[in-house]
């Protein structure tokens, strides 16, 4: 049995809800790149599944549409989730299910020693998600930018190589 | 807003947004002294119109569309829609009678029960009983317990992924069976963890039986569940109750009445001529405890001993240990299926499109999820009706609240509201599932009554 890839990239979002398709579209784009020591998952509309994949990771990169105070819609942003001075998100529900939000899951994971030491967010600022087709070409350029920035982040993360795991 | 109104002599307890449930709902309780004047479980999540936009779609598409009704229990929607459409297409006897297809359907459903039950028990519901605000605060004192629960939850998702291709919105099941059966090597790789989790879950269930003090709220429910010829309720069987209801699957839609009420976007269900009823783990356990897997059956007397409460359990706060027993059952059944697995030569039966009608319900983690479809000659959907478990339980939840409110009347508003919220979580309500309906009424106005402008 081997340990999972050191870096987990977890995308959230609803492909049928306008710009909320950002996360799944980024995951799709990353899926073809075969990044070393990295696993890409799309949590789709069920971010509660994140907890199942957190154990034994060195780093987590979350990818999602976000609402952020003072930031206009349409910006690809990047911040350190664990930085106490990071910009607050306007409405955590945009990143959540009603059961346990992403923030709650990471807090829970910290309590039980399961949270990766590095947690970054790559987000697309949105006004509010709406049902309907995604923003076509505009979203595509944001996805390209997000992929570029994720690759930069991945390259800066010091990770242990894949190694055998004896349970 | 909670509070007392001295002019009207009433006291209102209101929870504007229920926490730790799936979807959007509120509680509104009005009391006059010790008497409950009004209790509403207000479901304000917008209707989602699934039945309407299934019309005209090819029957192949239905399981993957209905699975999107719920992120927590997609298998329930896939399973019920597959069986109902297999009846409409005239191949139900072949799929239900094919041991390979049937065991794979049981297996993926076990995965969903495990994941959904453990999520609800340890992340959403147990903090209520142990006096914590959330699972996060609970984890500070009970980290090993939470870790073990997450291990079991994960194996449920792995089972769903094995057959569904992925745990989130799985796509493996189809009308007629499965798109493909898993490789034996993948099945063998999963088996040791499933086996290990049986022991983990046994201990977790004993924990909730031993260390939780459950409020007393005994009510004379009509418990309704599937009653299969073999095994514990899950995919097949007639629909029976503890009060003599005994229906073929096809009769269920006519036996119940769905009502639209002002305070809810989900329909309320009653059994015609009888009234409210309960579906879910407590109903299944009370009606079919003798059909539990031997691993769960041997645990049952220990749980009963710790709770000092013989079956039938008429207190839905005991749905917590009931879910624990069902999770042990699902893990042990899954282990049996994985252990005896041989990759079948065919994973689905061939289907020729035809006009038909089929109805079938299966046991979602929260109770019976019943679907009926009519199809055209070319296999497109003519009509669809979906009866989800939370809508069926809604009146019973309100009746529970009416009874329970009298017992918390002496508590401060905030505490009373919290207790009522705990009660609602007994049902693990999936509000998003319950609001997919569409009531469409068209009034035809005779042409002669229309003016010239209207006719133009």
XYZ file of C-alpha atoms in Angstrom:
623
model
C 0.000 0.000 0.000
C 1.362 3.445 -0.885
C 0.623 6.759 0.688
C -1.427 9.162 -1.384
C 0.199 11.906 -3.449
C 1.714 14.593 -1.232
C -0.209 17.433 -2.866
C -3.978 17.339 -3.125
C -5.752 19.769 -5.442
C -9.458 19.798 -4.577
C -11.883 21.704 -6.771
C -15.456 22.567 -5.811
C -18.364 23.930 -7.792
C -21.464 23.348 -9.794
C -20.943 23.006 -13.523
C -24.508 24.180 -14.096
C -24.281 27.350 -12.010
C -22.502 29.976 -14.058
C -19.091 30.954 -12.735
C -19.371 28.339 -10.020
C -18.166 25.971 -12.755
C -14.701 27.488 -12.223
C -13.470 24.753 -9.871
C -14.561 21.736 -11.950
C -13.223 23.395 -15.131
C -9.820 23.939 -13.525
C -9.788 20.326 -12.293
C -10.577 19.167 -15.813
C -7.737 21.232 -17.245
C -5.276 19.980 -14.618
C -6.370 16.374 -15.108
C -4.556 16.094 -18.416
C -1.245 17.435 -17.085
C -0.189 14.440 -14.953
C 1.513 16.541 -12.299
C 4.070 14.582 -10.271
C 3.224 13.714 -6.678
C -0.109 15.508 -7.090
C -3.692 14.263 -7.070
C -6.500 16.335 -8.544
C -10.071 15.701 -7.405
C -13.327 17.452 -8.189
C -15.685 17.566 -5.244
C -18.354 18.982 -7.513
C -21.338 20.063 -5.383
C -20.354 17.862 -2.474
C -17.412 19.468 -0.703
C -18.151 17.348 2.369
C -16.157 14.594 0.670
C -12.935 16.569 1.207
C -12.328 14.964 4.612
C -11.984 11.556 2.994
C -8.941 12.682 1.049
C -7.045 14.843 3.538
C -5.021 12.262 5.427
C -1.284 11.962 4.788
C -0.967 15.030 2.562
C 1.727 17.659 2.775
C -0.266 20.317 0.963
C -3.799 21.107 -0.104
C -4.771 23.510 -2.866
C -8.462 24.419 -2.887
C -9.957 25.717 -6.110
C -13.370 27.369 -6.011
C -15.484 30.373 -6.824
C -15.390 32.793 -3.877
C -16.971 36.028 -2.746
C -14.405 38.282 -1.145
C -15.025 41.699 0.437
C -13.684 44.561 -1.620
C -12.711 42.430 -4.593
C -14.675 42.828 -7.796
C -15.969 39.726 -9.575
C -13.774 38.143 -12.223
C -10.410 38.148 -10.406
C -8.321 35.035 -9.973
C -6.986 35.302 -6.441
C -4.536 33.250 -4.441
C -3.944 33.211 -0.733
C -2.636 31.164 2.122
C -5.708 29.725 3.840
C -3.874 29.481 7.146
C -2.644 33.081 7.147
C -4.560 34.874 9.928
C -4.337 38.090 7.899
C -5.800 36.657 4.720
C -8.866 38.367 3.275
C -12.067 37.039 4.818
C -14.598 35.369 2.549
C -17.959 37.113 2.474
C -20.123 34.051 2.743
C -18.599 30.781 3.744
C -21.643 28.967 2.340
C -20.341 29.711 -1.116
C -17.614 27.275 -0.195
C -19.804 24.892 1.721
C -22.545 22.410 2.022
C -24.977 22.881 4.875
C -23.537 19.937 6.701
C -19.915 20.926 7.175
C -18.259 23.680 5.171
C -14.740 23.498 3.792
C -13.618 25.815 6.583
C -15.294 23.556 9.156
C -13.693 20.487 7.652
C -10.249 22.044 7.809
C -10.854 23.120 11.408
C -11.984 19.602 12.237
C -8.992 18.119 10.436
C -6.691 20.370 12.469
C -8.272 19.135 15.704
C -7.564 15.532 14.840
C -4.124 16.127 13.339
C -5.175 15.445 9.760
C -4.835 18.886 8.194
C -2.016 19.330 5.660
C 0.632 21.823 6.758
C 0.127 23.937 3.645
C -3.330 25.031 2.507
C -3.683 27.452 -0.418
C -6.788 28.769 -2.100
C -6.969 29.597 -5.773
C -10.308 31.322 -6.257
C -12.299 33.144 -8.851
C -14.130 36.065 -7.280
C -17.814 36.041 -8.125
C -20.783 38.208 -7.318
C -23.214 35.367 -6.795
C -23.462 31.962 -8.453
C -26.427 31.647 -10.790
C -27.877 28.695 -12.600
C -27.222 28.470 -16.297
C -24.305 28.035 -18.609
C -20.876 29.042 -17.438
C -19.391 32.281 -18.649
C -17.952 30.719 -21.812
C -14.802 32.357 -23.135
C -14.409 34.619 -20.094
C -14.390 31.691 -17.731
C -11.944 29.909 -20.009
C -9.346 32.663 -19.617
C -9.766 32.604 -15.843
C -9.305 28.836 -15.892
C -6.083 29.215 -17.890
C -4.779 31.768 -15.427
C -5.719 29.580 -12.482
C -3.901 26.596 -13.980
C -0.798 28.712 -14.515
C -0.855 29.957 -10.928
C -1.490 26.485 -9.548
C 1.539 25.165 -11.391
C 3.609 27.962 -9.858
C 2.315 27.102 -6.392
C 2.935 23.387 -6.877
C 6.527 24.109 -7.859
C 7.134 26.049 -4.655
C 5.762 23.425 -2.303
C 8.436 21.250 -0.711
C 7.074 17.742 -0.648
C 8.292 14.361 0.362
C 8.535 11.898 -2.523
C 5.993 9.099 -2.819
C 6.936 6.397 -0.392
C 5.670 3.003 0.731
C 3.155 3.127 3.531
C 2.801 0.339 6.058
C -0.485 0.709 7.921
C -37.316 35.487 16.252
C -38.067 33.648 19.492
C -39.854 35.350 22.370
C -43.090 35.911 24.265
C -46.011 38.086 23.213
C -47.842 39.369 26.281
C -50.779 40.690 24.247
C -51.604 37.383 22.617
C -50.370 35.249 25.495
C -48.267 33.184 23.171
C -44.637 32.215 23.079
C -42.865 31.738 19.783
C -39.804 29.588 19.271
C -38.185 30.076 15.931
C -35.054 28.668 14.331
C -34.562 30.672 11.164
C -32.124 28.332 9.481
C -31.710 24.781 10.651
C -28.075 23.816 10.995
C -26.410 20.512 10.216
C -29.115 19.335 7.857
C -28.895 19.104 4.083
C -30.824 21.999 2.540
C -32.714 25.070 3.686
C -35.366 24.836 6.384
C -36.699 26.587 9.472
C -38.715 25.773 12.549
C -41.655 27.869 13.729
C -43.361 26.868 16.937
C -46.114 28.883 18.659
C -47.217 27.907 22.164
C -49.997 29.166 24.426
C -49.026 28.117 27.913
C -48.175 24.426 27.750
C -50.243 23.913 24.616
C -48.804 23.969 21.141
C -50.827 26.311 18.960
C -48.848 25.857 15.759
C -45.785 23.941 14.689
C -44.334 24.291 11.237
C -41.253 22.737 9.754
C -40.831 25.419 7.136
C -39.021 24.208 4.079
C -38.207 27.221 1.956
C -35.577 25.730 -0.317
C -36.779 26.541 -3.827
C -38.595 23.814 -5.782
C -36.303 22.081 -8.250
C -38.759 20.739 -10.848
C -36.991 17.455 -11.531
C -40.191 15.609 -12.494
C -40.953 18.281 -15.051
C -37.628 18.356 -16.797
C -37.377 14.555 -16.934
C -40.274 14.598 -19.390
C -39.067 14.014 -22.928
C -35.622 12.791 -21.831
C -34.441 9.345 -22.865
C -34.876 6.722 -20.145
C -31.101 6.082 -20.205
C -30.532 9.571 -18.826
C -32.863 9.275 -15.844
C -30.559 7.610 -13.267
C -27.831 10.195 -13.824
C -30.295 13.102 -13.704
C -32.146 11.942 -10.594
C -28.837 11.221 -8.856
C -28.307 14.988 -8.924
C -31.314 15.473 -6.653
C -29.028 14.678 -3.740
C -25.286 14.833 -3.113
C -25.620 12.633 -0.037
C -27.844 9.839 -1.368
C -27.447 9.686 -5.166
C -27.503 5.879 -5.160
C -31.017 5.863 -3.710
C -32.234 7.931 -6.661
C -30.309 5.882 -9.203
C -31.452 2.595 -7.743
C -35.157 3.483 -7.522
C -35.196 4.997 -11.010
C -33.389 1.991 -12.509
C -35.774 -0.555 -11.019
C -38.852 1.500 -11.933
C -37.657 1.917 -15.526
C -36.677 -1.750 -15.754
C -40.314 -2.499 -14.915
C -41.457 -0.042 -17.570
C -39.153 -1.726 -20.108
C -40.204 -5.230 -19.083
C -36.802 -6.421 -17.821
C -37.244 -6.098 -14.049
C -37.431 -9.857 -13.489
C -34.132 -10.260 -15.339
C -32.242 -7.598 -13.380
C -33.760 -8.351 -9.976
C -33.317 -12.069 -10.650
C -29.685 -11.787 -11.753
C -27.544 -12.551 -8.677
C -24.526 -10.700 -10.064
C -26.397 -7.474 -10.822
C -28.374 -7.694 -7.609
C -25.324 -8.180 -5.425
C -23.558 -5.217 -7.085
C -26.628 -3.054 -6.482
C -26.682 -4.128 -2.846
C -22.957 -3.432 -2.595
C -23.075 0.125 -3.918
C -26.104 0.828 -1.705
C -24.143 -0.461 1.294
C -21.479 2.113 0.433
C -24.040 4.891 0.466
C -25.602 3.777 3.747
C -22.170 3.610 5.383
C -21.083 7.044 4.178
C -24.407 8.777 4.832
C -25.091 7.195 8.224
C -21.603 7.859 9.583
C -21.589 11.428 8.312
C -24.893 12.066 10.040
C -24.130 10.191 13.238
C -20.698 11.554 14.045
C -20.405 14.856 12.195
C -23.948 16.206 12.506
C -25.959 14.438 15.232
C -23.705 13.097 17.996
C -22.528 16.599 19.027
C -26.159 17.309 20.029
C -26.219 14.469 22.502
C -22.751 15.038 23.942
C -23.373 18.737 24.465
C -21.111 20.171 21.793
C -21.871 22.953 19.386
C -20.406 21.033 16.462
C -18.210 18.130 15.473
C -15.245 20.519 15.538
C -15.625 21.242 19.229
C -16.479 17.601 19.856
C -13.247 16.549 18.138
C -11.212 18.458 20.715
C -12.321 15.959 23.373
C -13.039 12.934 21.191
C -10.393 12.995 18.458
C -9.897 9.189 18.324
C -13.653 8.682 18.006
C -13.902 11.172 15.145
C -10.886 9.650 13.391
C -12.417 6.191 13.548
C -15.705 7.492 12.230
C -13.954 9.201 9.333
C -12.166 5.959 8.519
C -15.522 4.157 8.255
C -17.086 7.000 6.268
C -14.225 6.882 3.817
C -14.633 3.178 3.160
C -18.290 3.830 2.301
C -17.183 6.335 -0.311
C -14.590 3.894 -1.624
C -17.285 1.267 -2.168
C -19.405 3.796 -4.072
C -16.356 4.785 -6.151
C -15.553 1.139 -6.921
C -18.902 0.652 -8.666
C -19.908 4.191 -9.492
C -16.609 5.381 -10.949
C -16.463 8.189 -8.387
C -17.974 8.866 -4.984
C -19.407 12.257 -5.916
C -22.295 11.904 -8.380
C -21.412 8.319 -9.314
C -22.193 7.186 -12.856
C -21.698 3.412 -12.845
C -25.286 2.234 -12.442
C -27.591 2.137 -15.444
C -31.044 0.922 -16.374
C -30.454 -2.811 -16.837
C -27.516 -3.151 -14.426
C -24.098 -1.483 -14.451
C -22.051 -0.031 -17.292
C -19.200 -2.282 -16.214
C -18.374 -4.573 -13.335
C -15.224 -3.853 -11.314
C -12.049 -5.874 -11.691
C -11.479 -8.600 -9.144
C -8.150 -7.050 -8.142
C -9.841 -3.751 -7.214
C -12.437 -5.615 -5.165
C -9.774 -7.657 -3.384
C -7.822 -4.503 -2.542
C -10.816 -2.970 -0.775
C -11.867 -6.013 1.242
C -9.355 -5.794 4.158
C -10.359 -2.205 4.966
C -14.061 -3.056 4.838
C -13.461 -5.964 7.200
C -11.472 -3.770 9.575
C -14.233 -1.188 9.602
C -16.805 -3.746 10.798
C -14.916 -3.910 14.086
C -14.473 -0.128 14.178
C -18.174 0.453 13.617
C -19.168 -2.164 16.166
C -17.230 -0.264 18.803
C -18.568 3.100 17.641
C -22.121 1.756 17.907
C -21.493 0.475 21.413
C -20.137 3.925 22.274
C -23.349 5.685 21.218
C -25.396 3.090 23.071
C -23.370 3.423 26.274
C -22.326 7.056 26.500
C -25.366 8.949 25.232
C -28.396 9.836 27.290
C -31.380 9.885 24.957
C -34.421 12.068 25.603
C -37.669 10.157 26.027
C -40.242 10.718 23.344
C -42.250 7.562 22.743
C -44.918 7.851 20.077
C -47.207 5.362 18.398
C -45.749 5.650 14.893
C -46.784 3.753 11.814
C -43.405 2.447 10.653
C -43.217 1.832 6.901
C -40.388 -0.009 5.152
C -39.646 -2.444 2.377
C -40.170 -6.079 3.245
C -38.015 -8.249 0.984
C -38.350 -12.023 0.783
C -34.712 -12.347 1.839
C -32.481 -10.082 3.894
C -32.799 -6.640 5.422
C -34.748 -3.910 3.561
C -32.686 -2.219 0.848
C -33.482 -2.663 -2.849
C -36.445 -5.013 -3.221
C -39.669 -6.077 -1.562
C -43.262 -5.164 -0.856
C -44.023 -2.129 1.274
C -45.322 -2.995 4.738
C -45.970 -1.342 8.075
C -46.352 -2.351 11.704
C -50.058 -1.525 11.432
C -51.062 -3.836 8.626
C -50.177 -1.864 5.515
C -49.099 -4.392 2.881
C -48.665 -3.100 -0.637
C -47.091 -4.106 -3.890
C -44.609 -1.463 -4.987
C -46.959 -0.365 -7.762
C -49.767 0.306 -5.261
C -47.810 2.715 -3.064
C -48.457 5.839 -5.127
C -52.213 5.414 -4.869
C -52.060 4.490 -1.191
C -50.513 7.776 -0.153
C -51.667 11.325 -0.647
C -49.227 14.163 -1.171
C -50.443 17.569 -0.028
C -49.139 21.018 -0.686
C -49.058 23.181 2.434
C -48.427 26.892 2.586
C -45.373 26.769 4.803
C -43.360 24.230 2.819
C -42.044 23.871 -0.700
C -41.922 20.111 -0.049
C -45.110 18.074 -0.260
C -46.536 16.471 2.889
C -47.396 12.776 2.640
C -50.046 10.752 4.473
C -51.300 7.216 4.006
C -54.855 7.627 2.769
C -57.367 6.952 5.519
C -54.626 6.461 8.122
C -52.487 9.578 8.420
C -48.823 10.236 9.030
C -46.132 7.593 8.993
C -42.392 7.209 9.456
C -39.787 5.865 7.064
C -36.086 5.432 7.784
C -33.724 3.468 10.012
C -36.045 3.157 13.007
C -38.851 1.827 10.776
C -36.516 -0.643 9.089
C -34.987 -1.866 12.329
C -38.318 -2.323 14.083
C -39.798 -4.188 11.125
C -36.796 -6.268 10.129
C -34.377 -6.666 13.055
C -34.532 -10.438 12.552
C -33.056 -9.962 9.061
C -29.916 -8.086 10.054
C -26.586 -9.534 8.981
C -25.275 -11.893 11.712
C -22.557 -9.371 12.656
C -25.195 -6.727 13.357
C -27.595 -9.262 14.847
C -25.021 -10.324 17.448
C -24.478 -6.670 18.340
C -28.179 -5.893 18.729
C -28.725 -7.514 22.178
C -25.667 -5.681 23.531
C -27.049 -2.372 22.294
C -30.486 -3.193 23.705
C -28.844 -4.067 27.023
C -26.925 -0.804 27.186
C -29.978 1.249 26.252
C -32.249 -0.845 28.514
C -34.795 -0.599 25.753
C -36.261 -3.618 23.945
C -37.446 -3.439 20.360
C -39.604 -1.997 18.974
C -38.044 1.379 19.605
C -40.765 4.028 19.485
C -38.417 6.854 20.401
C -36.820 8.345 17.300
C -33.919 9.747 19.303
C -32.809 6.105 19.157
C -32.344 6.482 15.420
C -28.700 7.158 16.319
C -27.943 3.615 17.555
C -30.287 2.272 14.849
C -28.047 3.893 12.239
C -25.032 2.370 13.976
C -26.531 -1.116 13.721
C -27.463 -0.544 10.090
C -23.919 0.607 9.332
C -22.485 -2.577 10.847
C -25.023 -4.510 8.763
C -24.008 -2.674 5.588
C -20.279 -3.168 6.219
C -20.700 -6.882 6.913
C -22.949 -7.382 3.881
C -20.461 -5.470 1.740
C -17.616 -7.663 3.008
C -19.576 -10.810 2.130
C -20.279 -9.545 -1.389
C -16.682 -8.452 -1.934
C -15.361 -11.768 -0.630
C -17.444 -13.902 -2.965
C -17.070 -11.584 -5.958
C -16.287 -13.044 -9.364
C -16.386 -10.635 -12.252
C -19.612 -11.426 -14.141
C -19.533 -12.070 -17.872
C -22.270 -9.485 -18.334
C -23.096 -6.609 -16.046
C -26.402 -5.523 -17.598
C -29.326 -6.918 -19.519
C -30.215 -5.739 -23.010
C -33.255 -3.467 -23.284
C -35.518 -2.631 -26.187
C -37.341 0.661 -25.729
C -41.102 0.398 -25.349
C -44.069 2.242 -23.949
C -44.603 1.192 -20.380
C -45.088 2.108 -16.784
C -43.076 1.129 -13.737
C -42.963 2.002 -10.053
C -40.380 1.121 -7.463
C -39.031 2.330 -4.152
C -35.747 1.504 -2.465
C -34.452 2.270 1.006
C -32.451 5.485 0.982
C -30.524 6.004 4.234
C -33.429 8.225 5.334
C -36.205 5.859 4.215
C -38.176 4.799 1.161
C -37.426 6.742 -1.996
C -40.194 5.829 -4.459
C -40.295 6.594 -8.187
C -42.794 5.934 -10.963
C -42.334 6.579 -14.678
C -44.357 6.267 -17.855
C -42.465 5.948 -21.112
C -43.327 6.471 -24.770
C -42.632 3.859 -27.475
C -39.211 5.363 -28.141
C -38.187 5.170 -24.484
C -38.583 8.854 -23.720
C -40.196 9.816 -20.448
C -43.903 10.651 -20.588
C -44.350 11.314 -16.887
C -42.373 11.024 -13.666
C -43.255 11.120 -9.994
C -40.716 10.973 -7.185
C -41.617 10.591 -3.505
C -38.514 11.218 -1.349
C -38.184 10.118 2.267
C -37.915 13.512 3.928
C -41.207 14.673 2.403
C -42.844 11.519 3.767
C -41.507 12.171 7.250
C -42.416 15.842 7.363
C -45.786 15.564 9.121
C -44.331 13.089 11.582
C -41.537 15.532 12.370
C -44.119 18.236 13.093
C -46.144 15.847 15.268
C -42.980 14.935 17.185
C -42.257 18.622 17.679
C -45.772 19.300 18.947
C -45.353 16.580 21.562
C -41.752 17.431 22.423
C -42.431 21.152 22.818
C -44.532 20.485 25.929
C -41.511 18.862 27.524
C -39.157 21.752 26.890
C -41.642 24.478 27.759
C -39.807 25.383 30.954
C -36.497 25.944 29.212
C -35.299 29.364 28.038
C -36.194 30.068 24.399
C -32.747 29.503 23.013
C -32.323 26.186 24.772
C -35.832 25.028 23.847
C -35.192 25.903 20.217
C -31.936 23.960 20.292
C -33.676 20.890 21.733
C -36.290 21.064 18.981
C -33.540 21.347 16.390
C -31.944 18.207 17.847
C -35.245 16.417 17.381
C -35.456 17.403 13.717
C -31.979 16.000 13.178
C -33.262 12.589 14.373
C -34.681 12.284 10.887
C -31.427 13.229 9.124
C -33.657 15.329 6.890
C -32.487 15.863 3.362
C -34.369 19.014 2.513
C -32.774 19.469 -0.893
C -34.244 16.109 -1.916
C -37.702 16.925 -0.716
C -38.385 19.963 -2.887
C -38.125 18.674 -6.440
C -41.872 18.635 -7.086
C -43.911 20.640 -9.545
C -47.645 21.163 -9.216
C -48.817 22.438 -12.535
C -52.429 23.541 -12.874
C -53.780 24.976 -16.071
C -57.146 26.627 -16.337
C -58.675 26.570 -19.782
C -60.743 29.630 -20.498
C -63.438 29.127 -23.218
C -62.497 31.018 -26.375
C -65.795 32.882 -26.520
C -64.983 34.559 -23.235
C -61.767 36.057 -24.628
C -61.794 39.521 -26.086
C -60.518 40.326 -29.578
C -57.106 41.391 -28.414
C -56.595 38.134 -26.588
C -57.533 36.104 -29.644
C -55.106 37.916 -31.909
